[in-house]
CSV table of C-alpha atoms in Angstrom, one decimal:
chain,number,residue,atom,x,y,z
A,1,MET,CA,-32.4,31.6,-127.9
A,2,ASP,CA,-30.9,34.3,-125.7
A,3,LEU,CA,-30.9,37.7,-127.4
A,4,SER,CA,-27.4,38.3,-126.1
A,5,ASP,CA,-26.2,35.5,-128.4
A,6,VAL,CA,-27.2,37.4,-131.5
A,7,ALA,CA,-26.0,40.8,-130.4
A,8,LEU,CA,-23.3,42.2,-132.6
A,9,ASN,CA,-19.8,42.5,-131.2
A,10,GLY,CA,-18.5,46.0,-132.2
A,11,GLY,CA,-15.0,45.3,-131.0
A,12,LEU,CA,-14.7,42.1,-133.0
A,13,PHE,CA,-16.3,43.8,-136.0
A,14,ALA,CA,-13.7,46.6,-135.9
A,15,GLN,CA,-10.8,44.3,-135.5
A,16,ALA,CA,-11.8,42.0,-138.3
A,17,PHE,CA,-12.7,44.9,-140.6
A,18,VAL,CA,-9.4,46.7,-140.2
A,19,THR,CA,-7.3,43.5,-140.4
A,20,VAL,CA,-8.9,42.2,-143.5
A,21,LEU,CA,-9.0,45.6,-145.1
A,22,VAL,CA,-5.3,46.1,-144.6
A,23,ILE,CA,-4.5,42.6,-146.0
A,24,MET,CA,-6.7,43.0,-149.1
A,25,ASP,CA,-5.3,46.5,-149.7
A,26,PRO,CA,-8.1,47.9,-152.0
A,27,VAL,CA,-6.0,51.0,-152.8
A,28,GLY,CA,-2.9,49.0,-153.7
A,29,ASN,CA,-4.9,46.6,-155.9
A,30,VAL,CA,-6.4,49.3,-158.1
A,31,PRO,CA,-3.4,49.7,-160.3
A,32,ILE,CA,-3.1,45.9,-160.6
A,33,PHE,CA,-6.8,45.7,-161.5
A,34,LEU,CA,-6.2,48.4,-164.2
A,35,ALA,CA,-3.2,46.5,-165.6
A,36,LEU,CA,-5.0,43.2,-165.7
A,37,THR,CA,-8.1,44.7,-167.3
A,38,ARG,CA,-6.3,46.9,-169.7
A,39,GLY,CA,-8.1,47.1,-173.1
A,40,LEU,CA,-11.5,46.4,-171.6
A,41,ASP,CA,-14.3,48.8,-172.1
A,42,ARG,CA,-16.0,50.5,-169.1
A,43,ALA,CA,-18.9,48.0,-168.9
A,44,ARG,CA,-16.6,44.9,-169.0
A,45,ARG,CA,-14.3,46.5,-166.5
A,46,ARG,CA,-17.2,47.1,-164.1
A,47,ARG,CA,-18.3,43.5,-164.6
A,48,ALA,CA,-14.8,42.3,-163.9
A,49,ALA,CA,-14.8,44.3,-160.6
A,50,TRP,CA,-18.1,42.8,-159.5
A,51,GLN,CA,-17.0,39.3,-160.5
A,52,ALA,CA,-13.6,39.6,-158.7
A,53,THR,CA,-15.3,40.9,-155.6
A,54,ALA,CA,-17.9,38.1,-155.6
A,55,VAL,CA,-15.3,35.4,-156.1
A,56,ALA,CA,-13.1,36.8,-153.3
A,57,GLY,CA,-16.1,36.9,-151.0
A,58,GLY,CA,-17.2,33.4,-151.9
A,59,VAL,CA,-13.8,31.9,-151.4
A,60,ILE,CA,-13.1,33.6,-148.1
A,61,LEU,CA,-16.6,32.8,-146.7
A,62,LEU,CA,-16.2,29.2,-147.8
A,63,PHE,CA,-12.9,28.8,-146.1
A,64,ALA,CA,-14.3,30.6,-143.0
A,65,ALA,CA,-17.1,28.1,-142.8
A,66,VAL,CA,-15.5,24.8,-143.7
A,67,GLY,CA,-11.8,25.7,-144.2
A,68,GLU,CA,-10.3,24.3,-141.0
A,69,PRO,CA,-12.0,20.8,-141.1
A,70,LEU,CA,-11.4,20.7,-144.9
A,71,ILE,CA,-7.7,21.3,-144.8
A,72,THR,CA,-7.4,19.0,-141.8
A,73,LEU,CA,-9.2,16.3,-143.7
A,74,LEU,CA,-7.0,16.7,-146.7
A,75,GLY,CA,-3.8,17.1,-144.6
A,76,ILE,CA,-3.1,20.6,-145.9
A,77,SER,CA,-1.5,23.2,-143.7
A,78,LEU,CA,-2.0,26.9,-143.8
A,79,GLU,CA,1.7,27.1,-144.8
A,80,ALA,CA,1.0,24.9,-147.8
A,81,LEU,CA,-1.8,27.3,-148.8
A,82,GLN,CA,0.5,30.2,-148.3
A,83,VAL,CA,3.2,28.6,-150.6
A,84,ALA,CA,0.6,27.8,-153.2
A,85,GLY,CA,-0.7,31.4,-153.2
A,86,GLY,CA,2.8,32.7,-153.4
A,87,LEU,CA,3.5,30.6,-156.5
A,88,LEU,CA,0.4,31.8,-158.2
A,89,LEU,CA,1.3,35.4,-157.4
A,90,ILE,CA,4.8,34.9,-159.0
A,91,LEU,CA,3.1,33.8,-162.2
A,92,VAL,CA,1.0,37.0,-162.1
A,93,ALA,CA,4.1,39.1,-161.4
A,94,LEU,CA,5.9,37.6,-164.3
A,95,GLU,CA,3.0,38.4,-166.6
A,96,LEU,CA,3.0,42.0,-165.4
A,97,LEU,CA,6.8,42.4,-165.7
A,98,GLN,CA,6.6,41.0,-169.3
A,99,GLY,CA,3.8,43.3,-170.2
A,100,ALA,CA,1.4,40.5,-170.8
A,101,SER,CA,-1.6,42.3,-169.3
A,102,GLU,CA,-3.0,42.9,-172.8
A,103,ASP,CA,-2.6,39.3,-173.7
A,104,MET,CA,-4.4,38.4,-170.5
A,105,THR,CA,-7.2,40.7,-171.5
A,106,ASN,CA,-7.5,39.2,-175.0
A,107,GLY,CA,-7.6,35.8,-173.3
A,108,GLN,CA,-11.0,36.7,-171.9
A,109,ALA,CA,-12.5,36.3,-175.3
A,110,LYS,CA,-11.0,32.8,-175.4
A,111,GLY,CA,-12.6,31.8,-172.1
A,112,ARG,CA,-10.0,33.2,-169.7
A,113,ASN,CA,-11.5,35.5,-167.2
A,114,VAL,CA,-8.9,37.4,-165.1
A,115,ALA,CA,-11.6,38.5,-162.7
A,116,LEU,CA,-11.7,35.0,-161.4
A,117,VAL,CA,-8.0,34.2,-161.4
A,118,PRO,CA,-5.8,36.0,-160.5
A,119,LEU,CA,-8.0,39.0,-159.3
A,120,GLY,CA,-10.6,37.1,-157.3
A,121,THR,CA,-8.0,34.7,-156.0
A,122,PRO,CA,-5.2,34.9,-155.0
A,123,LEU,CA,-4.9,38.7,-155.2
A,124,LEU,CA,-8.0,39.5,-153.2
A,125,ALA,CA,-8.8,36.2,-151.5
A,126,GLY,CA,-5.2,35.3,-150.7
A,127,PRO,CA,-3.8,33.2,-147.9
A,128,GLY,CA,-3.6,36.2,-145.6
A,129,ALA,CA,-7.3,37.2,-145.9
A,130,ILE,CA,-8.4,33.6,-145.7
A,131,ALA,CA,-6.3,32.9,-142.6
A,132,ALA,CA,-7.3,36.1,-140.9
A,133,THR,CA,-11.0,35.4,-141.4
A,134,MET,CA,-10.7,31.8,-140.3
A,135,LEU,CA,-8.9,33.1,-137.2
A,136,TYR,CA,-11.7,35.5,-136.3
A,137,VAL,CA,-14.4,32.9,-136.9
A,138,GLN,CA,-12.5,30.6,-134.5
A,139,ARG,CA,-12.5,33.3,-131.9
A,140,ALA,CA,-16.3,33.9,-132.2
A,141,GLU,CA,-18.1,32.5,-129.2
A,142,THR,CA,-21.7,33.4,-130.1
A,143,LEU,CA,-23.8,33.8,-133.3
A,144,GLY,CA,-23.5,37.5,-132.9
A,145,ASP,CA,-19.8,37.3,-133.0
A,146,VAL,CA,-19.9,35.2,-136.2
A,147,LEU,CA,-22.3,37.7,-137.7
A,148,SER,CA,-19.9,40.5,-136.8
A,149,VAL,CA,-17.1,38.8,-138.6
A,150,VAL,CA,-19.2,38.2,-141.7
A,151,LEU,CA,-20.4,41.8,-141.7
A,152,ALA,CA,-16.9,43.0,-141.4
A,153,LEU,CA,-15.9,40.9,-144.4
A,154,LEU,CA,-18.8,42.2,-146.4
A,155,GLY,CA,-17.9,45.8,-145.5
A,156,VAL,CA,-14.3,45.2,-146.7
A,157,LEU,CA,-15.6,43.7,-150.0
A,158,VAL,CA,-17.8,46.8,-150.5
A,159,VAL,CA,-14.7,49.0,-150.2
A,160,VAL,CA,-12.7,46.7,-152.5
A,161,TYR,CA,-15.5,46.8,-155.1
A,162,LEU,CA,-15.8,50.5,-155.0
A,163,GLY,CA,-12.1,50.9,-155.5
A,164,MET,CA,-12.1,48.8,-158.6
A,165,ARG,CA,-15.5,50.1,-159.8
A,166,TYR,CA,-14.2,53.7,-159.9
A,167,SER,CA,-10.7,52.8,-161.0
A,168,THR,CA,-11.4,54.5,-164.3
A,169,VAL,CA,-10.8,57.8,-162.6
A,170,LEU,CA,-7.2,56.7,-161.9
A,171,ALA,CA,-7.0,55.3,-165.4
A,172,ARG,CA,-7.8,58.8,-166.8
A,173,LEU,CA,-5.0,60.3,-164.7
A,174,LEU,CA,-2.4,57.7,-165.5
A,175,LYS,CA,-3.1,57.1,-169.3
A,176,ASP,CA,-1.9,54.0,-171.0
A,177,ASN,CA,1.8,54.7,-170.6
A,178,GLY,CA,1.3,55.4,-166.9
A,179,ILE,CA,-0.6,52.2,-166.4
A,180,GLU,CA,2.1,50.2,-168.2
A,181,LEU,CA,4.8,51.8,-166.0
A,182,VAL,CA,2.8,51.1,-162.8
A,183,SER,CA,2.2,47.5,-163.9
A,184,ARG,CA,5.9,46.9,-164.3
A,185,LEU,CA,6.7,48.3,-160.9
A,186,LEU,CA,3.8,46.4,-159.3
A,187,GLY,CA,5.0,43.2,-161.0
A,188,PHE,CA,8.3,43.6,-159.2
A,189,LEU,CA,6.7,44.3,-155.9
A,190,LEU,CA,4.2,41.5,-156.3
A,191,ALA,CA,7.1,39.1,-157.0
A,192,ALA,CA,8.7,40.3,-153.7
A,193,ILE,CA,5.4,39.8,-151.8
A,194,ALA,CA,5.1,36.3,-153.3
A,195,VAL,CA,8.7,35.4,-152.3
A,196,GLN,CA,8.0,36.7,-148.8
A,197,LEU,CA,4.9,34.5,-148.5
A,198,ILE,CA,6.8,31.5,-149.5
A,199,ALA,CA,9.8,32.3,-147.2
A,200,SER,CA,7.5,32.9,-144.2
A,201,ALA,CA,5.9,29.5,-144.8
A,202,ILE,CA,9.2,27.8,-145.1
A,203,ALA,CA,10.5,29.6,-141.9
A,204,GLN,CA,7.4,28.3,-140.1
A,205,TRP,CA,8.1,24.8,-141.3
A,206,ILE,CA,11.6,25.0,-140.1
A,207,ARG,CA,10.5,26.1,-136.6
A,208,THR,CA,7.6,23.7,-136.2
A,209,GLY,CA,8.3,21.0,-138.8
A,210,VAL,CA,6.2,19.8,-141.7
A,211,ASP,CA,3.2,17.8,-140.6
C-alpha cells in the first residue's frame, strides 16, 4: 500500500469539521439538552450527554458507511429522510412548547430515554449532518481522505459532548424558570427549522420530481 494513500488530508478534515460542527450546532443544542433533561441529577445528565453523543456518532457513521447503497436499495431519497427528520423535530418542538420536558424526563423511568430520541437523533444526527458526512465520504479518494472525514466527525462529537457535559454551568445561570423560558422559545424555533426542512425537501421534489 502506498503511504500517500493513508496520509491525512488537512483541507478535507477542516472542511468536514467546520461543516458538520455548524450543522450540529453544539452551542445551540445546549439549552435544548437542558430542557429535555430537566429534573435529572448531575450523574444521569452526564450519562445522557454521553449516550446522545454515542448514538449520534453511531448513526452518522453508519449512514456514511452504508447509507447511499442502503437508501438506494430501499428506494428512499435524501429528501424523504429530510421530511422524516422534520416531522420528528415538530413532535419535539410541540413537547417543548407545551412544557412537556418534565414529562419526558419522567418517561425515562418508564423505559423512555430522551438521550436516544430525540437528542441522539434527529437533533444531533439529523438529515443535515448525515447528508454532509455522506457527501464528504463520497468525495474521499483515498483511505487517508476517509480517515480525515471520520476524524473530523469524531472531533465534532467531542465538542458536542463537552457542550452537554458542562451544560450544568449554564443551568446554574438560567435557573429553572430561565430554562423553561428558553425551552418555549427553542420549541418555536425548532418548529420553524422543522418546517424549513420539510419545505426544502418539497421544493427539491418540485424541481426534480419524486423518484
